[in-house]
Amino acid sequence: MSGSEPLLRLDGVTKVFYTDEVETHALAGIHLEVQPGEYVAIAGPSGCGKSTLLSILGLLDSPSEGAYHLNGRPVEKLTASERARIRNREIGFIFQSFNLIGDLTVFENVELPLTYRGMKASERRERVHAALEKVGMAHRAKHLPSQLSGGQQQRVAVARAVAGQPAILLADEPTGNLDSTNGEAVMELLRELHREGATICMVTHDPRFARHADRSIHLFDGRIVEEDHSPKAEKELEESGFEMN
Amino acid sequence: MEALLHDIRFALRVLVKNPGFTLVAAFALALGIGANTAIFSVVNGVLLRPLAYPKPEQLTMVWLDNRRQGIREDITSWPNYTDWRDQNQTFQRMAGYRSTRLNLTGSGEPEEMQVVMATTNFFQLMGIGPALGRGFVDDESQPGKDNVVVLSHGLWQRRFGGDPSILNRQINLNGQATTVIGVMPAGFEFPSKTDMWGPLAPNDRLRAARGAFWLPVIGRLKDSVTIEQARAEMNVIAERLENEYPDINRGYGVNLVPLHETTVGNVRTALLVLLAAVVFVLLIACANVANLLLARAATRSREIAVRSALGAGRGRIIRQLLTESLILAITGGAVGVLLAWWGVDLLVKLGPENLPRLSEVRLDSRVLGFTFSLSLLTGIVFGLAPAIYASRLDLSEMLKEGSRTGPGGKRANIVRSAFVVTELAFALLLLIGAGLMIRSFARIQNVDPGFRTDRLLTLQLRLPRTKYPDGAQVNAFYQQLHERLAALPGVDGASATTSILLPQLANSSGFVIEGRAPDPQEQRLELPFDSVMPEYFQVMGVPLLRGRFFTAQDGPDAPNVAIINETMAGKYFGSDDPLGRRFSFGTPRNDSDWITIVGVVRDTKRQGLAAPIRIESFMPAAQNPSRGMEIVIRTSGDPQAMAGTVREQVRQLDADLPIASIRTMEEIFSTSIAERRLNMLLLGIFAFVALVLAAVGIYGVMSYAISRRTNEMGVRIALGATRGDILRLVVGQGMRLALAGVGAGTVLAFVMTRWMSSLLFGISSTDLWTFTLVPVLLAATGLLACYIPARRATRVDPMIALRYE
Ligand SMILES: Nc1ncnc2c1ncn2[C@@H]1O[C@H](COP(=O)(O)OP(=O)(O)OP(=O)(O)O)[C@@H](O)[C@H]1O
Ligand SMILES: [Mg+2]
């Protein structure tokens, strides 16, 4: 494993929020490595720091202490616009509350990250169609989000996250607002993306969904308390001769 | 009723609970309603309120229609007046009157009085008699029996302490003992700012001279006679007089103008433009408040949804919300009245003295009624759109989570945007109006009057006939005064003229030029003339173009000489040399009537900075003495500081001589453009208020939109939008509104500013500069107003996207 460079690497990352003279240690000394193509589930009780961890991974926020290497590059020194560029090209976000923009059509929502790249309109159209096709929403391209069900909205959000072909997908409880059928469908979509090679970090409460991942990280009070590997991952690791202790 | 009370109670609670909103809204409305109330009270006092005479609609000026010179409101002669008066069937009465200035001496400081000499039927015609004593009797129109006078209330109070024993007392007017027979009630000042009225007693020569035009005439129509009927009849009479006296009356008609029109006609356009301006200010304020209410209705949608879920009908909800907006509007109206009260006070103080009827401007019941109705109307105008919008909220739509812009977001957005575009368009219209006024004002201030106005002190003197019966004495007095003034330290030069500025009805006369065939078209063209003391042109700084100035040699016994202005030289002599040519006022009876032109001076803007230049002539005072002279003194320092010394010199020569209006030339010019300045200032203030309100409007709408779209901004940033992307997005949306407003406003202004072209000077109502700069200014303001919320949008924490509310 040491031979290949991890896609994401956190070293002793700490995040402290200061509000009204109260310090909240949202993250405390996180070490984490995510390999390219890995599917990591992040679990833990409410308020333990899952979203905070994801936002640091997604360059929405910076660590108070510690180092974060993305693709081998330290991100601390990046300017605001470089961070925006990385968010735009290398990271795809899927949110619990979908976060589609109500005034934009399905097509325009998916197109949004591509427009920030200054991509040609014809190429954008192609990519958006491919992404919508993948999530099975191509026939709703002209609809507004308010005309879709929750599950359909989340599928559009997935399409938006993957349209730009980012290196890494970050999902914060993507099924939190969905019933089990719709939730299952979205998870299936992520699994499929993973099979196609996407690197995924997903926050979830649901142990059933955590099992889909290669590996689960449990957070408690801002610390990683245990890491376990799903049966599938264990099997793969065994095959590669890796020995667990 | 109970429901209404409930509505009011609830509305008050809501308004008190949102003090920020309530204050901003009420203040915007107060500005709009206050400005409207102030200007309306001027319009009411000046234009709408009938003149303060009984049956004022019957009062009509009877002007000579001078078609020969294109003067539609000219004065007439005594024989014409008596013919008009005696031959008509449509007037109850017709009176002639003439304003003059007389010196009041005796008790206290000598003072110049504004006196109106009127035919003895004058008070009966006006319908107002003296409050004290009596008016004129017919006998007093005979020369010699005319030494009686009726005082104005103001003069009686000011000069005589309101003493009722003034009746039958003798006062000294121009050295003539005159009996006070009456005092007019307060407020009667016809035609304007008159101190006293005396009987008009023309001598036999004037009574017979049909060609001597000196008399303005006023008439009172009979009951139930329309002005058209009177016009028809007077036209017949005028035609008859033309045929009867073709030498004199050919080309002269009669022009009836309602007294009200004569009084206020000049200011009507300016007032209506200002009224339109404040109406637009109010509309802008309404649009702003409507937008605030719309935004609030959206945030209150839950409350409204609950109300409708509990069974409140649409009408009920609209009524509830309208109650709120009406309370707001009435609060704004009340504060507006206070603002207006203060504003009117200021206006009356600032108002130029020549603005007619200014003293009649006040907040009366009609103005308050106007304000109250305006407040109600305002409340409905800005309250209706939000109320209807709120009443249409769809319960199921409200509960849907999909769209984050809020329920009915799109429709409300369109309404809000429409309001902002309208606001900006109106603001642009006002700004262009103000811009045009400012440009005109700058133009007129840059007009070269043709002489030096700095360090010039002026004063008016009028020597009474009793003390200075002939020309030699008059000349001696002014000569002595000149010597005294010129010798004063701090005085660079002194001189005198009959008139520094050229009044509309200047001393003038028909003239003939020797050796030039009289042009029938020009025959009756009159040449204004002034008598000037030596050195007049040098003191004034008027350059000599040809020939020479007057000298001490141009005395009463020397040949008559004149200096003409450039315009006259060009018009009558063209490329020929006018020097040595002769002209005469009227047909010369003998050779000594000819006047030789010895000099040509540069044109000056004596008739007013905005008026065209007429032909002019000047004669030496020594050859053409005048009792009334205007003294000019060029000082080496502050001219005002010399006023006391100059006064003292006059007093030493004649202690009984009143000094009228001792003013600097700069004051005179500043007064002459005071009305323009006031118009510019007011329109400028209103335009500025409009600009601020419009900027607040666009700022408010963009801020509100951003606050509703915080989440969207967070998502966009999370998806990789840079600061620049967000700025462009928000500013772009705001500027689309701004530019739509600017575009619509430019078209609107293009169409509407033509109504104010009579107020402009030196530029057209579609002046390119104004129409370029002002839209740019407004667009820049719009940009700034969008930039602030846009910057806030770039600071949205993208983490918000991860948070689920
Ligand atoms: N911007 C902030 N300011 C202050 N405190 C914050 C901020 N964001 C998060 N926190 C605090 O940091 C801690 C971790 O928050 P975080 O949102 O990461 O929890 P979470 O694990 O995602 O919880 P949940 O499962 O409820 O979403 C919490 O105690 C939270 O109150
Ligand atoms: Mg969370």
PDB file of N, CA and C in Angstrom, chain B residues 483-544:
ATOM      1  N   GLU B 483     -19.615 114.418  -8.114  1.00  0.00           N
ATOM      2  CA  GLU B 483     -18.322 114.923  -7.626  1.00  0.00           C
ATOM      3  C   GLU B 483     -18.014 114.395  -6.228  1.00  0.00           C
ATOM      4  N   ARG B 484     -19.046 114.418  -5.357  1.00  0.00           N
ATOM      5  CA  ARG B 484     -18.841 113.939  -3.995  1.00  0.00           C
ATOM      6  C   ARG B 484     -18.479 112.447  -3.970  1.00  0.00           C
ATOM      7  N   LEU B 485     -19.237 111.659  -4.760  1.00  0.00           N
ATOM      8  CA  LEU B 485     -19.006 110.211  -4.732  1.00  0.00           C
ATOM      9  C   LEU B 485     -17.643 109.862  -5.317  1.00  0.00           C
ATOM     10  N   ALA B 486     -17.308 110.516  -6.426  1.00  0.00           N
ATOM     11  CA  ALA B 486     -16.054 110.191  -7.097  1.00  0.00           C
ATOM     12  C   ALA B 486     -14.862 110.536  -6.216  1.00  0.00           C
ATOM     13  N   ALA B 487     -15.055 111.513  -5.329  1.00  0.00           N
ATOM     14  CA  ALA B 487     -13.944 111.946  -4.478  1.00  0.00           C
ATOM     15  C   ALA B 487     -13.764 111.050  -3.260  1.00  0.00           C
ATOM     16  N   LEU B 488     -14.739 110.171  -3.003  1.00  0.00           N
ATOM     17  CA  LEU B 488     -14.646 109.325  -1.813  1.00  0.00           C
ATOM     18  C   LEU B 488     -13.470 108.368  -1.925  1.00  0.00           C
ATOM     19  N   PRO B 489     -12.742 108.175  -0.821  1.00  0.00           N
ATOM     20  CA  PRO B 489     -11.706 107.144  -0.863  1.00  0.00           C
ATOM     21  C   PRO B 489     -12.374 105.777  -0.986  1.00  0.00           C
ATOM     22  N   GLY B 490     -11.791 104.887  -1.763  1.00  0.00           N
ATOM     23  CA  GLY B 490     -12.391 103.569  -1.948  1.00  0.00           C
ATOM     24  C   GLY B 490     -13.337 103.530  -3.125  1.00  0.00           C
ATOM     25  N   VAL B 491     -13.531 104.672  -3.788  1.00  0.00           N
ATOM     26  CA  VAL B 491     -14.389 104.695  -4.971  1.00  0.00           C
ATOM     27  C   VAL B 491     -13.510 104.907  -6.202  1.00  0.00           C
ATOM     28  N   ASP B 492     -13.588 103.963  -7.141  1.00  0.00           N
ATOM     29  CA  ASP B 492     -12.781 104.069  -8.358  1.00  0.00           C
ATOM     30  C   ASP B 492     -13.460 104.912  -9.417  1.00  0.00           C
ATOM     31  N   GLY B 493     -14.780 104.993  -9.329  1.00  0.00           N
ATOM     32  CA  GLY B 493     -15.500 105.788 -10.317  1.00  0.00           C
ATOM     33  C   GLY B 493     -16.972 105.771  -9.990  1.00  0.00           C
ATOM     34  N   ALA B 494     -17.687 106.834 -10.410  1.00  0.00           N
ATOM     35  CA  ALA B 494     -19.118 106.888 -10.149  1.00  0.00           C
ATOM     36  C   ALA B 494     -19.786 107.546 -11.336  1.00  0.00           C
ATOM     37  N   SER B 495     -21.021 107.100 -11.611  1.00  0.00           N
ATOM     38  CA  SER B 495     -21.789 107.729 -12.670  1.00  0.00           C
ATOM     39  C   SER B 495     -23.249 107.405 -12.446  1.00  0.00           C
ATOM     40  N   ALA B 496     -24.087 107.714 -13.439  1.00  0.00           N
ATOM     41  CA  ALA B 496     -25.514 107.460 -13.269  1.00  0.00           C
ATOM     42  C   ALA B 496     -26.171 107.248 -14.614  1.00  0.00           C
ATOM     43  N   THR B 497     -27.295 106.527 -14.581  1.00  0.00           N
ATOM     44  CA  THR B 497     -28.085 106.290 -15.790  1.00  0.00           C
ATOM     45  C   THR B 497     -29.548 106.266 -15.391  1.00  0.00           C
ATOM     46  N   THR B 498     -30.432 106.449 -16.357  1.00  0.00           N
ATOM     47  CA  THR B 498     -31.844 106.350 -15.999  1.00  0.00           C
ATOM     48  C   THR B 498     -32.205 104.914 -15.640  1.00  0.00           C
ATOM     49  N   SER B 499     -31.490 103.963 -16.215  1.00  0.00           N
ATOM     50  CA  SER B 499     -31.854 102.574 -15.939  1.00  0.00           C
ATOM     51  C   SER B 499     -30.682 101.656 -16.267  1.00  0.00           C
ATOM     52  N   ILE B 500     -30.185 100.970 -15.265  1.00  0.00           N
ATOM     53  CA  ILE B 500     -29.060 100.073 -15.513  1.00  0.00           C
ATOM     54  C   ILE B 500     -29.537  98.895 -16.349  1.00  0.00           C
ATOM     55  N   LEU B 501     -30.605  98.252 -15.872  1.00  0.00           N
ATOM     56  CA  LEU B 501     -31.182  97.146 -16.629  1.00  0.00           C
ATOM     57  C   LEU B 501     -32.299  97.705 -17.491  1.00  0.00           C
ATOM     58  N   LEU B 502     -32.662  96.939 -18.502  1.00  0.00           N
ATOM     59  CA  LEU B 502     -33.679  97.429 -19.418  1.00  0.00           C
ATOM     60  C   LEU B 502     -35.000  96.757 -19.062  1.00  0.00           C
ATOM     61  N   PRO B 503     -35.936  97.513 -18.479  1.00  0.00           N
ATOM     62  CA  PRO B 503     -37.203  96.878 -18.121  1.00  0.00           C
ATOM     63  C   PRO B 503     -38.021  96.532 -19.368  1.00  0.00           C
ATOM     64  N   GLN B 504     -38.979  95.610 -19.200  1.00  0.00           N
ATOM     65  CA  GLN B 504     -39.824  95.198 -20.322  1.00  0.00           C
ATOM     66  C   GLN B 504     -40.473  96.415 -20.982  1.00  0.00           C
ATOM     67  N   LEU B 505     -41.029  97.300 -20.155  1.00  0.00           N
ATOM     68  CA  LEU B 505     -41.667  98.491 -20.702  1.00  0.00           C
ATOM     69  C   LEU B 505     -40.723  99.671 -20.468  1.00  0.00           C
ATOM     70  N   ALA B 506     -39.643  99.701 -21.225  1.00  0.00           N
ATOM     71  CA  ALA B 506     -38.632 100.729 -21.033  1.00  0.00           C
ATOM     72  C   ALA B 506     -39.110 102.039 -21.647  1.00  0.00           C
ATOM     73  N   ASN B 507     -38.456 103.137 -21.239  1.00  0.00           N
ATOM     74  CA  ASN B 507     -38.655 104.387 -21.957  1.00  0.00           C
ATOM     75  C   ASN B 507     -38.267 104.140 -23.395  1.00  0.00           C
ATOM     76  N   SER B 508     -39.196 104.375 -24.319  1.00  0.00           N
ATOM     77  CA  SER B 508     -38.823 104.149 -25.702  1.00  0.00           C
ATOM     78  C   SER B 508     -39.750 104.963 -26.563  1.00  0.00           C
ATOM     79  N   SER B 509     -39.367 105.094 -27.799  1.00  0.00           N
ATOM     80  CA  SER B 509     -40.159 105.935 -28.676  1.00  0.00           C
ATOM     81  C   SER B 509     -39.902 105.522 -30.112  1.00  0.00           C
ATOM     82  N   GLY B 510     -40.889 105.806 -30.971  1.00  0.00           N
ATOM     83  CA  GLY B 510     -40.668 105.596 -32.397  1.00  0.00           C
ATOM     84  C   GLY B 510     -39.607 106.567 -32.887  1.00  0.00           C
ATOM     85  N   PHE B 511     -38.886 106.225 -33.953  1.00  0.00           N
ATOM     86  CA  PHE B 511     -37.791 107.087 -34.377  1.00  0.00           C
ATOM     87  C   PHE B 511     -37.631 107.019 -35.895  1.00  0.00           C
ATOM     88  N   VAL B 512     -36.965 108.035 -36.423  1.00  0.00           N
ATOM     89  CA  VAL B 512     -36.619 108.018 -37.849  1.00  0.00           C
ATOM     90  C   VAL B 512     -35.139 108.293 -37.996  1.00  0.00           C
ATOM     91  N   ILE B 513     -34.524 107.681 -39.021  1.00  0.00           N
ATOM     92  CA  ILE B 513     -33.110 107.911 -39.276  1.00  0.00           C
ATOM     93  C   ILE B 513     -32.996 108.787 -40.512  1.00  0.00           C
ATOM     94  N   GLU B 514     -32.183 109.797 -40.417  1.00  0.00           N
ATOM     95  CA  GLU B 514     -32.028 110.760 -41.506  1.00  0.00           C
ATOM     96  C   GLU B 514     -31.495 110.053 -42.748  1.00  0.00           C
ATOM     97  N   GLY B 515     -32.132 110.333 -43.862  1.00  0.00           N
ATOM     98  CA  GLY B 515     -31.619 109.793 -45.120  1.00  0.00           C
ATOM     99  C   GLY B 515     -31.925 108.333 -45.314  1.00  0.00           C
ATOM    100  N   ARG B 516     -32.818 107.808 -44.543  1.00  0.00           N
ATOM    101  CA  ARG B 516     -33.140 106.396 -44.692  1.00  0.00           C
ATOM    102  C   ARG B 516     -34.653 106.320 -44.856  1.00  0.00           C
ATOM    103  N   ALA B 517     -35.071 105.758 -45.993  1.00  0.00           N
ATOM    104  CA  ALA B 517     -36.505 105.692 -46.246  1.00  0.00           C
ATOM    105  C   ALA B 517     -37.162 104.890 -45.136  1.00  0.00           C
ATOM    106  N   PRO B 518     -38.194 105.462 -44.539  1.00  0.00           N
ATOM    107  CA  PRO B 518     -38.826 104.742 -43.445  1.00  0.00           C
ATOM    108  C   PRO B 518     -39.454 103.438 -43.952  1.00  0.00           C
ATOM    109  N   ASP B 519     -39.094 102.371 -43.320  1.00  0.00           N
ATOM    110  CA  ASP B 519     -39.631 101.071 -43.677  1.00  0.00           C
ATOM    111  C   ASP B 519     -40.971 100.931 -42.968  1.00  0.00           C
ATOM    112  N   PRO B 520     -42.066 100.731 -43.738  1.00  0.00           N
ATOM    113  CA  PRO B 520     -43.375 100.694 -43.069  1.00  0.00           C
ATOM    114  C   PRO B 520     -43.453  99.614 -41.991  1.00  0.00           C
ATOM    115  N   GLN B 521     -42.729  98.533 -42.211  1.00  0.00           N
ATOM    116  CA  GLN B 521     -42.734  97.473 -41.206  1.00  0.00           C
ATOM    117  C   GLN B 521     -42.076  97.935 -39.909  1.00  0.00           C
ATOM    118  N   GLU B 522     -41.015  98.729 -40.072  1.00  0.00           N
ATOM    119  CA  GLU B 522     -40.222  99.110 -38.903  1.00  0.00           C
ATOM    120  C   GLU B 522     -40.664 100.434 -38.317  1.00  0.00           C
ATOM    121  N   GLN B 523     -41.556 101.097 -39.060  1.00  0.00           N
ATOM    122  CA  GLN B 523     -41.863 102.468 -38.711  1.00  0.00           C
ATOM    123  C   GLN B 523     -42.157 102.644 -37.228  1.00  0.00           C
ATOM    124  N   ARG B 524     -42.940 101.710 -36.690  1.00  0.00           N
ATOM    125  CA  ARG B 524     -43.377 101.916 -35.320  1.00  0.00           C
ATOM    126  C   ARG B 524     -42.478 101.214 -34.316  1.00  0.00           C
ATOM    127  N   LEU B 525     -41.402 100.621 -34.806  1.00  0.00           N
ATOM    128  CA  LEU B 525     -40.492  99.951 -33.884  1.00  0.00           C
ATOM    129  C   LEU B 525     -39.903 100.989 -32.947  1.00  0.00           C
ATOM    130  N   GLU B 526     -39.944 100.680 -31.663  1.00  0.00           N
ATOM    131  CA  GLU B 526     -39.542 101.710 -30.719  1.00  0.00           C
ATOM    132  C   GLU B 526     -38.101 101.512 -30.259  1.00  0.00           C
ATOM    133  N   LEU B 527     -37.452 102.635 -30.073  1.00  0.00           N
ATOM    134  CA  LEU B 527     -36.047 102.628 -29.666  1.00  0.00           C
ATOM    135  C   LEU B 527     -35.963 103.045 -28.199  1.00  0.00           C
ATOM    136  N   PRO B 528     -35.535 102.132 -27.330  1.00  0.00           N
ATOM    137  CA  PRO B 528     -35.364 102.520 -25.927  1.00  0.00           C
ATOM    138  C   PRO B 528     -34.241 103.552 -25.811  1.00  0.00           C
ATOM    139  N   PHE B 529     -34.411 104.490 -24.894  1.00  0.00           N
ATOM    140  CA  PHE B 529     -33.335 105.460 -24.702  1.00  0.00           C
ATOM    141  C   PHE B 529     -33.095 105.666 -23.211  1.00  0.00           C
ATOM    142  N   ASP B 530     -31.870 105.908 -22.884  1.00  0.00           N
ATOM    143  CA  ASP B 530     -31.499 106.193 -21.507  1.00  0.00           C
ATOM    144  C   ASP B 530     -30.609 107.417 -21.472  1.00  0.00           C
ATOM    145  N   SER B 531     -30.737 108.168 -20.374  1.00  0.00           N
ATOM    146  CA  SER B 531     -29.833 109.294 -20.160  1.00  0.00           C
ATOM    147  C   SER B 531     -28.720 108.824 -19.254  1.00  0.00           C
ATOM    148  N   VAL B 532     -27.478 109.111 -19.651  1.00  0.00           N
ATOM    149  CA  VAL B 532     -26.365 108.677 -18.814  1.00  0.00           C
ATOM    150  C   VAL B 532     -25.451 109.863 -18.518  1.00  0.00           C
ATOM    151  N   MET B 533     -24.846 109.811 -17.349  1.00  0.00           N
ATOM    152  CA  MET B 533     -23.878 110.836 -16.971  1.00  0.00           C
ATOM    153  C   MET B 533     -22.540 110.500 -17.634  1.00  0.00           C
ATOM    154  N   PRO B 534     -21.654 111.499 -17.724  1.00  0.00           N
ATOM    155  CA  PRO B 534     -20.334 111.212 -18.303  1.00  0.00           C
ATOM    156  C   PRO B 534     -19.677 110.052 -17.541  1.00  0.00           C
ATOM    157  N   GLU B 535     -18.816 109.347 -18.201  1.00  0.00           N
ATOM    158  CA  GLU B 535     -18.057 108.230 -17.614  1.00  0.00           C
ATOM    159  C   GLU B 535     -18.908 107.011 -17.310  1.00  0.00           C
ATOM    160  N   TYR B 536     -20.209 107.058 -17.696  1.00  0.00           N
ATOM    161  CA  TYR B 536     -21.060 105.912 -17.359  1.00  0.00           C
ATOM    162  C   TYR B 536     -20.483 104.607 -17.914  1.00  0.00           C
ATOM    163  N   PHE B 537     -20.133 104.626 -19.196  1.00  0.00           N
ATOM    164  CA  PHE B 537     -19.662 103.383 -19.828  1.00  0.00           C
ATOM    165  C   PHE B 537     -18.315 102.934 -19.240  1.00  0.00           C
ATOM    166  N   GLN B 538     -17.473 103.930 -18.926  1.00  0.00           N
ATOM    167  CA  GLN B 538     -16.186 103.587 -18.328  1.00  0.00           C
ATOM    168  C   GLN B 538     -16.381 102.921 -16.966  1.00  0.00           C
ATOM    169  N   VAL B 539     -17.290 103.503 -16.156  1.00  0.00           N
ATOM    170  CA  VAL B 539     -17.512 102.933 -14.823  1.00  0.00           C
ATOM    171  C   VAL B 539     -18.088 101.525 -14.958  1.00  0.00           C
ATOM    172  N   MET B 540     -18.998 101.339 -15.899  1.00  0.00           N
ATOM    173  CA  MET B 540     -19.625 100.029 -16.051  1.00  0.00           C
ATOM    174  C   MET B 540     -18.702  99.023 -16.730  1.00  0.00           C
ATOM    175  N   GLY B 541     -17.669  99.524 -17.396  1.00  0.00           N
ATOM    176  CA  GLY B 541     -16.770  98.625 -18.113  1.00  0.00           C
ATOM    177  C   GLY B 541     -17.363  98.165 -19.436  1.00  0.00           C
ATOM    178  N   VAL B 542     -18.161  99.014 -20.072  1.00  0.00           N
ATOM    179  CA  VAL B 542     -18.704  98.682 -21.394  1.00  0.00           C
ATOM    180  C   VAL B 542     -17.754  99.245 -22.441  1.00  0.00           C
ATOM    181  N   PRO B 543     -17.158  98.404 -23.273  1.00  0.00           N
ATOM    182  CA  PRO B 543     -16.173  98.905 -24.228  1.00  0.00           C
ATOM    183  C   PRO B 543     -16.802  99.717 -25.362  1.00  0.00           C
ATOM    184  N   LEU B 544     -16.067 100.706 -25.777  1.00  0.00           N
ATOM    185  CA  LEU B 544     -16.455 101.541 -26.916  1.00  0.00           C
ATOM    186  C   LEU B 544     -15.942 100.857 -28.179  1.00  0.00           C
TER     187      LEU B 544
END
